[in-house]
Short mmCIF file of C-alpha atoms in Angstrom, two decimals:
data_model
loop_
_atom_site.label_atom_id
_atom_site.label_comp_id
_atom_site.label_asym_id
_atom_site.label_seq_id
_atom_site.Cartn_x
_atom_site.Cartn_y
_atom_site.Cartn_z
CA SER A 1 -0.03 -0.14 0.23
CA GLN A 2 1.07 3.41 -0.84
CA GLN A 3 2.90 5.22 2.30
CA GLY A 4 2.38 8.56 1.01
CA GLU A 5 -0.54 10.16 -0.94
CA GLU A 6 -0.68 12.51 -2.32
CA ASP A 7 -3.98 15.92 -2.20
CA PRO A 8 -5.50 17.20 -4.62
CA GLN A 9 -4.44 14.30 -7.83
CA ALA A 10 -3.88 17.05 -9.99
CA LEU A 11 -3.58 21.24 -10.16
CA SER A 12 -3.78 23.66 -12.79
CA ILE A 13 -3.16 27.19 -11.72
CA GLN A 14 -1.81 30.59 -13.18
CA GLU A 15 1.18 32.29 -12.90
CA GLY A 16 1.72 34.36 -10.10
CA GLU A 17 -0.81 32.48 -7.92
CA ASN A 18 0.09 29.79 -5.24
CA ALA A 19 -0.34 26.33 -5.35
CA THR A 20 -0.28 23.98 -2.49
CA MET A 21 -0.04 19.99 -2.26
CA ASN A 22 -1.06 17.27 0.60
CA CYS A 23 0.59 14.92 1.57
CA SER A 24 -0.95 11.72 4.12
CA TYR A 25 0.90 8.70 5.69
CA LYS A 26 0.38 5.33 7.53
CA THR A 27 2.99 5.13 9.60
CA SER A 28 5.90 6.75 11.94
CA ILE A 29 8.40 7.82 10.74
CA ASN A 30 11.94 9.54 11.18
CA ASN A 31 12.14 12.74 7.71
CA LEU A 32 9.50 12.66 4.76
CA GLN A 33 10.44 14.67 1.64
CA TRP A 34 9.88 15.89 -1.56
CA TYR A 35 10.35 15.84 -4.81
CA ARG A 36 9.49 16.89 -8.78
CA GLN A 37 9.47 15.55 -11.67
CA ASN A 38 9.23 16.92 -15.58
CA SER A 39 7.71 14.34 -17.52
CA GLY A 40 9.73 11.08 -17.65
CA ARG A 41 12.61 12.62 -16.21
CA GLY A 42 14.66 10.81 -12.87
CA LEU A 43 12.88 12.76 -9.20
CA VAL A 44 14.60 15.24 -8.17
CA HIS A 45 14.97 16.63 -4.62
CA LEU A 46 13.60 19.64 -2.71
CA ILE A 47 13.15 18.90 0.59
CA LEU A 48 13.67 16.86 3.29
CA ILE A 49 11.69 18.17 6.95
CA ARG A 50 13.21 15.26 9.72
CA SER A 51 10.27 14.51 12.21
CA ASN A 52 11.15 17.25 14.93
CA GLU A 53 11.31 19.89 12.82
CA ARG A 54 7.10 21.41 11.72
CA GLU A 55 8.00 24.29 9.43
CA LYS A 56 10.99 24.67 6.69
CA HIS A 57 11.71 27.30 3.80
CA SER A 58 13.42 26.55 1.05
CA GLY A 59 13.68 29.55 -2.17
CA ARG A 60 9.91 29.82 -2.98
CA LEU A 61 9.46 27.33 -1.07
CA ARG A 62 7.64 25.96 2.04
CA VAL A 63 6.72 22.38 3.79
CA THR A 64 4.96 21.77 6.87
CA LEU A 65 4.71 18.67 8.64
CA ASP A 66 1.29 18.05 11.55
CA THR A 67 3.15 14.48 12.96
CA SER A 68 -0.14 14.21 14.96
CA LYS A 69 -2.15 14.47 11.67
CA LYS A 70 1.02 12.17 9.54
CA SER A 71 0.52 14.93 6.85
CA SER A 72 2.30 17.42 5.49
CA SER A 73 2.19 20.42 3.35
CA LEU A 74 3.83 21.72 0.52
CA LEU A 75 3.40 25.08 -0.75
CA ILE A 76 4.93 26.27 -4.08
CA THR A 77 4.43 30.61 -3.25
CA ALA A 78 4.52 33.11 -6.72
CA SER A 79 4.22 29.83 -8.91
CA ARG A 80 5.34 29.82 -12.75
CA ALA A 81 5.18 28.06 -15.95
CA ALA A 82 7.84 26.38 -15.11
CA ASP A 83 7.43 24.69 -11.94
CA THR A 84 4.66 22.62 -14.29
CA ALA A 85 5.80 18.75 -12.76
CA SER A 86 4.38 16.33 -10.53
CA TYR A 87 5.14 16.10 -7.50
CA PHE A 88 5.81 13.46 -4.25
CA CYS A 89 6.18 13.41 -0.72
CA ALA A 90 8.62 10.99 0.85
CA THR A 91 9.22 8.29 3.73
CA PRO A 92 11.77 5.68 5.46
CA ARG A 93 10.50 3.82 7.66
CA GLY A 94 10.91 4.34 11.02
CA ASP A 95 11.37 1.17 11.79
CA ASN A 96 13.08 0.56 8.97
CA ASN A 97 14.73 2.00 5.25
CA ASP A 98 12.81 1.42 2.63
CA MET A 99 11.29 4.66 0.41
CA ARG A 100 7.46 4.58 -0.33
CA PHE A 101 6.19 7.36 -2.29
CA GLY A 102 3.26 8.81 -3.13
CA ALA A 103 1.59 8.34 -6.48
CA GLY A 104 2.24 12.08 -6.71
CA THR A 105 0.48 15.59 -7.74
CA ARG A 106 0.92 16.72 -11.42
CA LEU A 107 0.95 21.00 -10.96
CA THR A 108 0.16 22.71 -14.28
CA VAL A 109 1.25 26.11 -14.48
CA LYS A 110 -0.85 28.11 -17.04
CA PRO A 111 1.27 31.24 -18.22
CA GLU B 1 30.21 15.56 -12.01
CA ALA B 2 27.84 13.67 -9.02
CA GLN B 3 24.83 12.05 -11.32
CA VAL B 4 23.32 8.68 -10.99
CA THR B 5 23.67 6.77 -14.51
CA GLN B 6 21.71 3.81 -15.87
CA ASN B 7 21.60 1.73 -19.03
CA PRO B 8 20.34 1.43 -21.22
CA ARG B 9 17.66 4.12 -20.99
CA TYR B 10 15.28 2.12 -24.08
CA LEU B 11 14.68 -1.34 -24.32
CA ILE B 12 12.10 -3.95 -26.20
CA THR B 13 12.25 -7.08 -25.17
CA VAL B 14 9.93 -10.52 -25.32
CA THR B 15 8.57 -11.99 -21.94
CA GLY B 16 11.26 -14.82 -20.68
CA LYS B 17 14.39 -12.99 -22.25
CA LYS B 18 16.86 -12.64 -19.49
CA LEU B 19 18.02 -9.01 -19.35
CA THR B 20 20.02 -6.18 -16.74
CA VAL B 21 19.66 -2.87 -16.65
CA THR B 22 22.30 -1.18 -14.64
CA CYS B 23 23.16 1.25 -11.77
CA SER B 24 26.04 3.77 -10.67
CA GLN B 25 26.96 6.30 -8.94
CA ASN B 26 29.90 7.82 -8.45
CA MET B 27 28.94 9.20 -4.93
CA ASN B 28 30.33 7.51 -2.90
CA HIS B 29 26.88 6.76 -1.41
CA GLU B 30 25.93 3.37 0.64
CA TYR B 31 22.37 3.56 0.18
CA MET B 32 20.99 1.84 -3.26
CA SER B 33 17.66 1.63 -4.50
CA TRP B 34 15.47 0.89 -7.77
CA TYR B 35 12.25 2.05 -8.55
CA ARG B 36 9.02 0.86 -11.14
CA GLN B 37 7.38 4.29 -11.70
CA ASP B 38 3.29 3.06 -13.65
CA PRO B 39 0.93 5.55 -14.37
CA GLY B 40 -1.32 5.80 -10.98
CA LEU B 41 1.22 4.12 -9.13
CA GLY B 42 3.39 6.51 -8.24
CA LEU B 43 7.35 5.30 -7.74
CA ARG B 44 6.73 0.89 -6.26
CA GLN B 45 10.37 0.57 -4.54
CA ILE B 46 11.71 -3.28 -6.34
CA TYR B 47 14.62 -3.14 -3.62
CA TYR B 48 17.53 -1.51 -1.95
CA SER B 49 20.61 -1.80 -0.76
CA MET B 50 21.98 -0.51 2.75
CA ASN B 51 25.81 -1.77 1.98
CA VAL B 52 27.90 -4.10 -0.66
CA GLU B 53 26.58 -7.64 -0.37
CA VAL B 54 23.89 -6.03 1.93
CA THR B 55 20.44 -6.61 0.48
CA ASP B 56 16.62 -6.04 0.95
CA LYS B 57 12.87 -6.21 -0.73
CA GLY B 58 10.67 -2.91 -1.22
CA ASP B 59 7.27 -4.46 -2.32
CA VAL B 60 7.02 -4.90 -5.64
CA PRO B 61 10.56 -7.56 -5.45
CA GLU B 62 8.69 -10.18 -7.24
CA GLY B 63 10.07 -11.23 -10.36
CA TYR B 64 13.46 -8.81 -10.22
CA LYS B 65 16.73 -10.40 -8.01
CA VAL B 66 19.53 -7.36 -7.13
CA SER B 67 22.95 -8.28 -6.33
CA ARG B 68 25.58 -5.53 -4.85
CA LYS B 69 29.35 -6.39 -4.92
CA GLU B 70 30.83 -3.21 -5.36
CA LYS B 71 29.72 -0.20 -3.39
CA ARG B 72 28.59 2.44 -6.35
CA ASN B 73 27.56 -0.65 -8.56
CA PHE B 74 23.34 -1.60 -8.03
CA PRO B 75 22.49 -3.93 -11.19
CA LEU B 76 18.69 -5.16 -11.59
CA ILE B 77 17.97 -8.19 -12.78
CA LEU B 78 15.34 -9.88 -14.56
CA GLU B 79 15.41 -13.45 -15.57
CA SER B 80 12.57 -14.46 -17.08
CA PRO B 81 10.90 -10.86 -17.97
CA SER B 82 7.18 -10.66 -18.78
CA PRO B 83 4.50 -8.07 -19.84
CA ASN B 84 3.79 -6.60 -16.69
CA GLN B 85 6.92 -5.87 -15.72
CA THR B 86 6.55 -3.39 -18.83
CA SER B 87 7.46 0.06 -17.08
CA LEU B 88 10.34 2.88 -16.60
CA TYR B 89 12.66 1.97 -13.91
CA PHE B 90 15.10 4.84 -12.22
CA CYS B 91 17.32 3.71 -9.45
CA ALA B 92 18.55 5.82 -6.88
CA SER B 93 21.85 6.45 -4.32
CA SER B 94 22.21 7.99 -0.98
CA LYS B 95 23.78 8.87 1.94
CA ALA B 96 23.61 6.59 5.47
CA THR B 97 23.73 7.58 8.64
CA GLY B 98 24.60 4.94 10.47
CA THR B 99 21.39 1.92 10.37
CA SER B 100 19.22 5.06 8.69
CA ILE B 101 18.68 6.97 6.13
CA HIS B 102 18.12 9.95 6.42
CA ASN B 103 18.84 11.87 4.02
CA GLU B 104 18.62 12.92 -0.28
CA GLN B 105 18.12 10.39 -3.11
CA PHE B 106 19.41 11.21 -6.26
CA PHE B 107 17.98 9.76 -9.45
CA GLY B 108 19.16 8.58 -12.67
CA PRO B 109 17.23 9.84 -16.15
CA GLY B 110 15.43 6.07 -15.78
CA THR B 111 14.24 3.50 -18.84
CA ARG B 112 11.95 2.97 -20.20
CA LEU B 113 11.71 -1.09 -20.29
CA THR B 114 8.98 -2.99 -22.71
CA VAL B 115 8.75 -6.31 -22.42
CA LEU B 116 6.95 -7.87 -25.98
#
């Protein structure tokens, strides 16, 4: 079963708007990671947030983590057409080292 | 340049013909992993390795084999490919800390496999 599940599955916005994607997970984690994938290409790491952190920023990205709700969100501010991609959350399980990815959110930013 | 390389990038084969997809990283990473990506299912982990001679099953290991004889290489072997193994495959590597992985994974460019 999927450990991380992203919501929504697809999101379409205009350039300049903010995009928010959510991720829920089921088991305990030691960190949660967000990745980006341009169509058919390898994933690129965006940001990692540890289980003892609540919020983290990187440029136009803001990630929050709520371990009590087992959820995380990724906010992309002032979106650009170049942000069009699929975004995945991933978690290494706390008692194991396998990595679980969600099915992803497909973001389309219209110019 | 730090990178993960995979070969081949594209492969069309027939059912039952053994094949190997190679993966190599030049970052001295302990952790390496194979994933397959199918529409609507995201990435699913096939096998991973915490270090040389240490491999473990992921979510979907059936029909696949791996080996980790050297730190930099982690080949994926399909002994008898079947059409349901048609997929996009990614290799990834990461630095491991102690007995856990805490760090970002670096992904290869992907191998698109079609089994007829």
